[in-house]
């Protein structure tokens, strides 16, 4: 029931709100509204002006679903620099493998789009390899990212 409620709330919020309302939701919305805002600003709009607010949400939230949504949004926006650093920091402080996986996929998208393997990405990959490889999804993501990095 809880998952369905959040899914409905995310869908309704995402279809009814403006970009400004989504930006406000990143800091003041419910968890469902924050997830919807990440989806709208990252996946749909790829809004680079929202990066600072999405990074702040990634750093501040204790909810793994919200953190994963923020990471995914950063991955869709594909901006290197501060997003990469924030994703690395999240990987290094996170215990939830789903969040680590989302951060790794975001780093992959950023790396592929910018055709550069940043130092923060390298550090995040090394840390995840040492501390999170026991999760099969994380291990698979690490292997694919490393394979892609070798081709570059």
PDB file of C-alpha atoms in Angstrom:
ATOM      1  CA  UNK A   1       0.000   0.000   0.000  1.00  0.00           C
ATOM      2  CA  UNK A   2       2.833   2.436   0.901  1.00  0.00           C
ATOM      3  CA  UNK A   3       4.666   1.963  -2.427  1.00  0.00           C
ATOM      4  CA  UNK A   4       1.449   2.386  -4.393  1.00  0.00           C
ATOM      5  CA  UNK A   5       0.616   5.569  -2.459  1.00  0.00           C
ATOM      6  CA  UNK A   6       4.019   7.094  -3.188  1.00  0.00           C
ATOM      7  CA  UNK A   7       3.762   6.082  -6.858  1.00  0.00           C
ATOM      8  CA  UNK A   8       0.360   7.729  -7.211  1.00  0.00           C
ATOM      9  CA  UNK A   9       1.564  10.801  -5.307  1.00  0.00           C
ATOM     10  CA  UNK A  10       4.667  11.049  -7.517  1.00  0.00           C
ATOM     11  CA  UNK A  11       2.603  10.718 -10.691  1.00  0.00           C
ATOM     12  CA  UNK A  12       0.016  13.284  -9.639  1.00  0.00           C
ATOM     13  CA  UNK A  13       2.607  15.769  -8.402  1.00  0.00           C
ATOM     14  CA  UNK A  14       4.765  15.408 -11.511  1.00  0.00           C
ATOM     15  CA  UNK A  15       1.872  16.018 -13.891  1.00  0.00           C
ATOM     16  CA  UNK A  16       0.338  18.993 -12.106  1.00  0.00           C
ATOM     17  CA  UNK A  17       3.241  21.208 -11.007  1.00  0.00           C
ATOM     18  CA  UNK A  18       5.358  23.864 -12.697  1.00  0.00           C
ATOM     19  CA  UNK A  19       9.154  23.853 -12.761  1.00  0.00           C
ATOM     20  CA  UNK A  20       9.239  26.448  -9.957  1.00  0.00           C
ATOM     21  CA  UNK A  21       6.961  24.315  -7.798  1.00  0.00           C
ATOM     22  CA  UNK A  22       9.201  21.317  -8.401  1.00  0.00           C
ATOM     23  CA  UNK A  23      12.257  23.367  -7.367  1.00  0.00           C
ATOM     24  CA  UNK A  24      10.510  24.356  -4.130  1.00  0.00           C
ATOM     25  CA  UNK A  25       9.533  20.730  -3.494  1.00  0.00           C
ATOM     26  CA  UNK A  26      13.195  19.681  -3.449  1.00  0.00           C
ATOM     27  CA  UNK A  27      13.596  21.400  -0.101  1.00  0.00           C
ATOM     28  CA  UNK A  28      10.081  21.640   1.294  1.00  0.00           C
ATOM     29  CA  UNK A  29       8.018  18.839  -0.228  1.00  0.00           C
ATOM     30  CA  UNK A  30       7.021  15.423   1.014  1.00  0.00           C
ATOM     31  CA  UNK A  31       9.279  12.534   0.073  1.00  0.00           C
ATOM     32  CA  UNK A  32       6.940  11.688  -2.799  1.00  0.00           C
ATOM     33  CA  UNK A  33       7.034  15.281  -4.024  1.00  0.00           C
ATOM     34  CA  UNK A  34      10.837  15.316  -3.803  1.00  0.00           C
ATOM     35  CA  UNK A  35      11.040  12.151  -5.884  1.00  0.00           C
ATOM     36  CA  UNK A  36       8.618  13.626  -8.435  1.00  0.00           C
ATOM     37  CA  UNK A  37      10.644  16.847  -8.547  1.00  0.00           C
ATOM     38  CA  UNK A  38      13.846  14.891  -9.206  1.00  0.00           C
ATOM     39  CA  UNK A  39      12.132  12.969 -11.975  1.00  0.00           C
ATOM     40  CA  UNK A  40      10.749  16.137 -13.554  1.00  0.00           C
ATOM     41  CA  UNK A  41      13.872  18.311 -13.220  1.00  0.00           C
ATOM     42  CA  UNK A  42      16.390  15.585 -14.051  1.00  0.00           C
ATOM     43  CA  UNK A  43      14.783  13.014 -16.289  1.00  0.00           C
ATOM     44  CA  UNK A  44      12.306  15.214 -18.153  1.00  0.00           C
ATOM     45  CA  UNK A  45      13.774  18.740 -18.163  1.00  0.00           C
ATOM     46  CA  UNK A  46      17.476  18.015 -17.609  1.00  0.00           C
ATOM     47  CA  UNK A  47      17.462  21.364 -15.795  1.00  0.00           C
ATOM     48  CA  UNK A  48      21.046  22.418 -15.029  1.00  0.00           C
ATOM     49  CA  UNK A  49      19.764  25.292 -12.888  1.00  0.00           C
ATOM     50  CA  UNK A  50      18.425  22.705 -10.416  1.00  0.00           C
ATOM     51  CA  UNK A  51      21.787  21.004  -9.819  1.00  0.00           C
ATOM     52  CA  UNK A  52      22.606  22.814  -6.559  1.00  0.00           C
ATOM     53  CA  UNK A  53      19.190  22.029  -5.075  1.00  0.00           C
ATOM     54  CA  UNK A  54      19.373  18.383  -6.169  1.00  0.00           C
ATOM     55  CA  UNK A  55      22.862  18.058  -4.649  1.00  0.00           C
ATOM     56  CA  UNK A  56      21.583  19.616  -1.410  1.00  0.00           C
ATOM     57  CA  UNK A  57      18.749  17.074  -1.363  1.00  0.00           C
ATOM     58  CA  UNK A  58      21.146  14.196  -2.045  1.00  0.00           C
ATOM     59  CA  UNK A  59      23.299  15.270   0.891  1.00  0.00           C
ATOM     60  CA  UNK A  60      20.459  16.032   3.319  1.00  0.00           C
ATOM     61  CA  UNK A  61      17.992  13.189   2.890  1.00  0.00           C
ATOM     62  CA  UNK A  62      17.897  10.081   5.030  1.00  0.00           C
ATOM     63  CA  UNK A  63      15.363   8.420   2.738  1.00  0.00           C
ATOM     64  CA  UNK A  64      17.095   5.986   0.349  1.00  0.00           C
ATOM     65  CA  UNK A  65      14.367   6.370  -2.291  1.00  0.00           C
ATOM     66  CA  UNK A  66      14.769  10.141  -2.300  1.00  0.00           C
ATOM     67  CA  UNK A  67      18.573   9.835  -2.396  1.00  0.00           C
ATOM     68  CA  UNK A  68      18.375   7.408  -5.323  1.00  0.00           C
ATOM     69  CA  UNK A  69      15.999   9.747  -7.186  1.00  0.00           C
ATOM     70  CA  UNK A  70      18.383  12.664  -6.630  1.00  0.00           C
ATOM     71  CA  UNK A  71      21.330  10.610  -7.889  1.00  0.00           C
ATOM     72  CA  UNK A  72      19.391   9.523 -10.971  1.00  0.00           C
ATOM     73  CA  UNK A  73      18.416  13.140 -11.680  1.00  0.00           C
ATOM     74  CA  UNK A  74      22.068  14.205 -11.558  1.00  0.00           C
ATOM     75  CA  UNK A  75      22.913  11.372 -13.923  1.00  0.00           C
ATOM     76  CA  UNK A  76      20.296  12.520 -16.424  1.00  0.00           C
ATOM     77  CA  UNK A  77      21.498  16.130 -16.265  1.00  0.00           C
ATOM     78  CA  UNK A  78      25.034  14.838 -17.037  1.00  0.00           C
ATOM     79  CA  UNK A  79      26.988  17.814 -15.693  1.00  0.00           C
ATOM     80  CA  UNK A  80      30.517  17.070 -14.491  1.00  0.00           C
ATOM     81  CA  UNK A  81      32.234  18.762 -11.552  1.00  0.00           C
ATOM     82  CA  UNK A  82      30.111  19.381  -8.455  1.00  0.00           C
ATOM     83  CA  UNK A  83      27.581  16.618  -9.234  1.00  0.00           C
ATOM     84  CA  UNK A  84      30.425  14.112  -9.560  1.00  0.00           C
ATOM     85  CA  UNK A  85      31.890  15.216  -6.245  1.00  0.00           C
ATOM     86  CA  UNK A  86      28.492  14.962  -4.515  1.00  0.00           C
ATOM     87  CA  UNK A  87      27.878  11.483  -5.935  1.00  0.00           C
ATOM     88  CA  UNK A  88      31.324  10.356  -4.774  1.00  0.00           C
ATOM     89  CA  UNK A  89      30.657  11.700  -1.275  1.00  0.00           C
ATOM     90  CA  UNK A  90      27.299   9.909  -1.166  1.00  0.00           C
ATOM     91  CA  UNK A  91      28.896   6.617  -2.216  1.00  0.00           C
ATOM     92  CA  UNK A  92      31.523   7.025   0.519  1.00  0.00           C
ATOM     93  CA  UNK A  93      28.966   7.740   3.240  1.00  0.00           C
ATOM     94  CA  UNK A  94      26.108   5.456   2.186  1.00  0.00           C
ATOM     95  CA  UNK A  95      25.279   1.980   3.472  1.00  0.00           C
ATOM     96  CA  UNK A  96      22.216   1.346   1.270  1.00  0.00           C
ATOM     97  CA  UNK A  97      23.330  -0.562  -1.834  1.00  0.00           C
ATOM     98  CA  UNK A  98      20.413   0.768  -3.896  1.00  0.00           C
ATOM     99  CA  UNK A  99      21.619   4.324  -3.355  1.00  0.00           C
ATOM    100  CA  UNK A 100      25.213   3.350  -4.159  1.00  0.00           C
ATOM    101  CA  UNK A 101      23.988   1.654  -7.335  1.00  0.00           C
ATOM    102  CA  UNK A 102      22.001   4.757  -8.370  1.00  0.00           C
ATOM    103  CA  UNK A 103      25.060   6.934  -7.733  1.00  0.00           C
ATOM    104  CA  UNK A 104      27.256   4.642  -9.828  1.00  0.00           C
ATOM    105  CA  UNK A 105      24.808   4.742 -12.724  1.00  0.00           C
ATOM    106  CA  UNK A 106      24.715   8.536 -12.480  1.00  0.00           C
ATOM    107  CA  UNK A 107      28.517   8.664 -12.569  1.00  0.00           C
ATOM    108  CA  UNK A 108      28.449   6.386 -15.598  1.00  0.00           C
ATOM    109  CA  UNK A 109      26.037   8.715 -17.435  1.00  0.00           C
ATOM    110  CA  UNK A 110      28.144  11.763 -16.574  1.00  0.00           C
ATOM    111  CA  UNK A 111      31.362  10.035 -17.654  1.00  0.00           C
ATOM    112  CA  UNK A 112      29.953   8.837 -20.976  1.00  0.00           C
ATOM    113  CA  UNK A 113      28.325  12.187 -21.806  1.00  0.00           C
ATOM    114  CA  UNK A 114      31.451  14.211 -21.041  1.00  0.00           C
ATOM    115  CA  UNK A 115      33.932  11.618 -22.328  1.00  0.00           C
ATOM    116  CA  UNK A 116      36.154  12.110 -19.292  1.00  0.00           C
ATOM    117  CA  UNK A 117      36.785  10.028 -16.185  1.00  0.00           C
ATOM    118  CA  UNK A 118      37.059  12.629 -13.420  1.00  0.00           C
ATOM    119  CA  UNK A 119      39.250  12.084 -10.359  1.00  0.00           C
ATOM    120  CA  UNK A 120      36.163  12.069  -8.122  1.00  0.00           C
ATOM    121  CA  UNK A 121      34.667   9.327 -10.278  1.00  0.00           C
ATOM    122  CA  UNK A 122      37.859   7.271  -9.998  1.00  0.00           C
ATOM    123  CA  UNK A 123      37.842   7.681  -6.205  1.00  0.00           C
ATOM    124  CA  UNK A 124      34.149   6.726  -6.022  1.00  0.00           C
ATOM    125  CA  UNK A 125      34.734   3.609  -8.125  1.00  0.00           C
ATOM    126  CA  UNK A 126      37.671   2.521  -5.981  1.00  0.00           C
ATOM    127  CA  UNK A 127      35.704   3.045  -2.775  1.00  0.00           C
ATOM    128  CA  UNK A 128      32.625   1.234  -4.103  1.00  0.00           C
ATOM    129  CA  UNK A 129      34.793  -1.613  -5.350  1.00  0.00           C
ATOM    130  CA  UNK A 130      36.313  -2.054  -1.899  1.00  0.00           C
ATOM    131  CA  UNK A 131      33.231  -1.444   0.268  1.00  0.00           C
ATOM    132  CA  UNK A 132      30.149  -2.326  -1.810  1.00  0.00           C
ATOM    133  CA  UNK A 133      31.185  -4.982  -4.344  1.00  0.00           C
ATOM    134  CA  UNK A 134      29.395  -7.706  -2.333  1.00  0.00           C
ATOM    135  CA  UNK A 135      26.095  -6.430  -3.776  1.00  0.00           C
ATOM    136  CA  UNK A 136      25.553  -8.105  -7.156  1.00  0.00           C
ATOM    137  CA  UNK A 137      24.041  -4.995  -8.779  1.00  0.00           C
ATOM    138  CA  UNK A 138      26.841  -2.756  -7.564  1.00  0.00           C
ATOM    139  CA  UNK A 139      29.403  -5.308  -8.748  1.00  0.00           C
ATOM    140  CA  UNK A 140      27.767  -5.452 -12.178  1.00  0.00           C
ATOM    141  CA  UNK A 141      27.701  -1.648 -12.449  1.00  0.00           C
ATOM    142  CA  UNK A 142      31.349  -1.413 -11.394  1.00  0.00           C
ATOM    143  CA  UNK A 143      32.382  -3.976 -14.002  1.00  0.00           C
ATOM    144  CA  UNK A 144      30.491  -2.182 -16.774  1.00  0.00           C
ATOM    145  CA  UNK A 145      31.858   1.229 -15.825  1.00  0.00           C
ATOM    146  CA  UNK A 146      35.419  -0.060 -15.673  1.00  0.00           C
ATOM    147  CA  UNK A 147      34.991  -1.793 -19.029  1.00  0.00           C
ATOM    148  CA  UNK A 148      33.697   1.423 -20.578  1.00  0.00           C
ATOM    149  CA  UNK A 149      36.520   3.449 -18.987  1.00  0.00           C
ATOM    150  CA  UNK A 150      39.144   1.138 -20.514  1.00  0.00           C
ATOM    151  CA  UNK A 151      37.660   1.717 -23.988  1.00  0.00           C
ATOM    152  CA  UNK A 152      37.858   5.496 -23.581  1.00  0.00           C
TER     153      UNK A 152
END
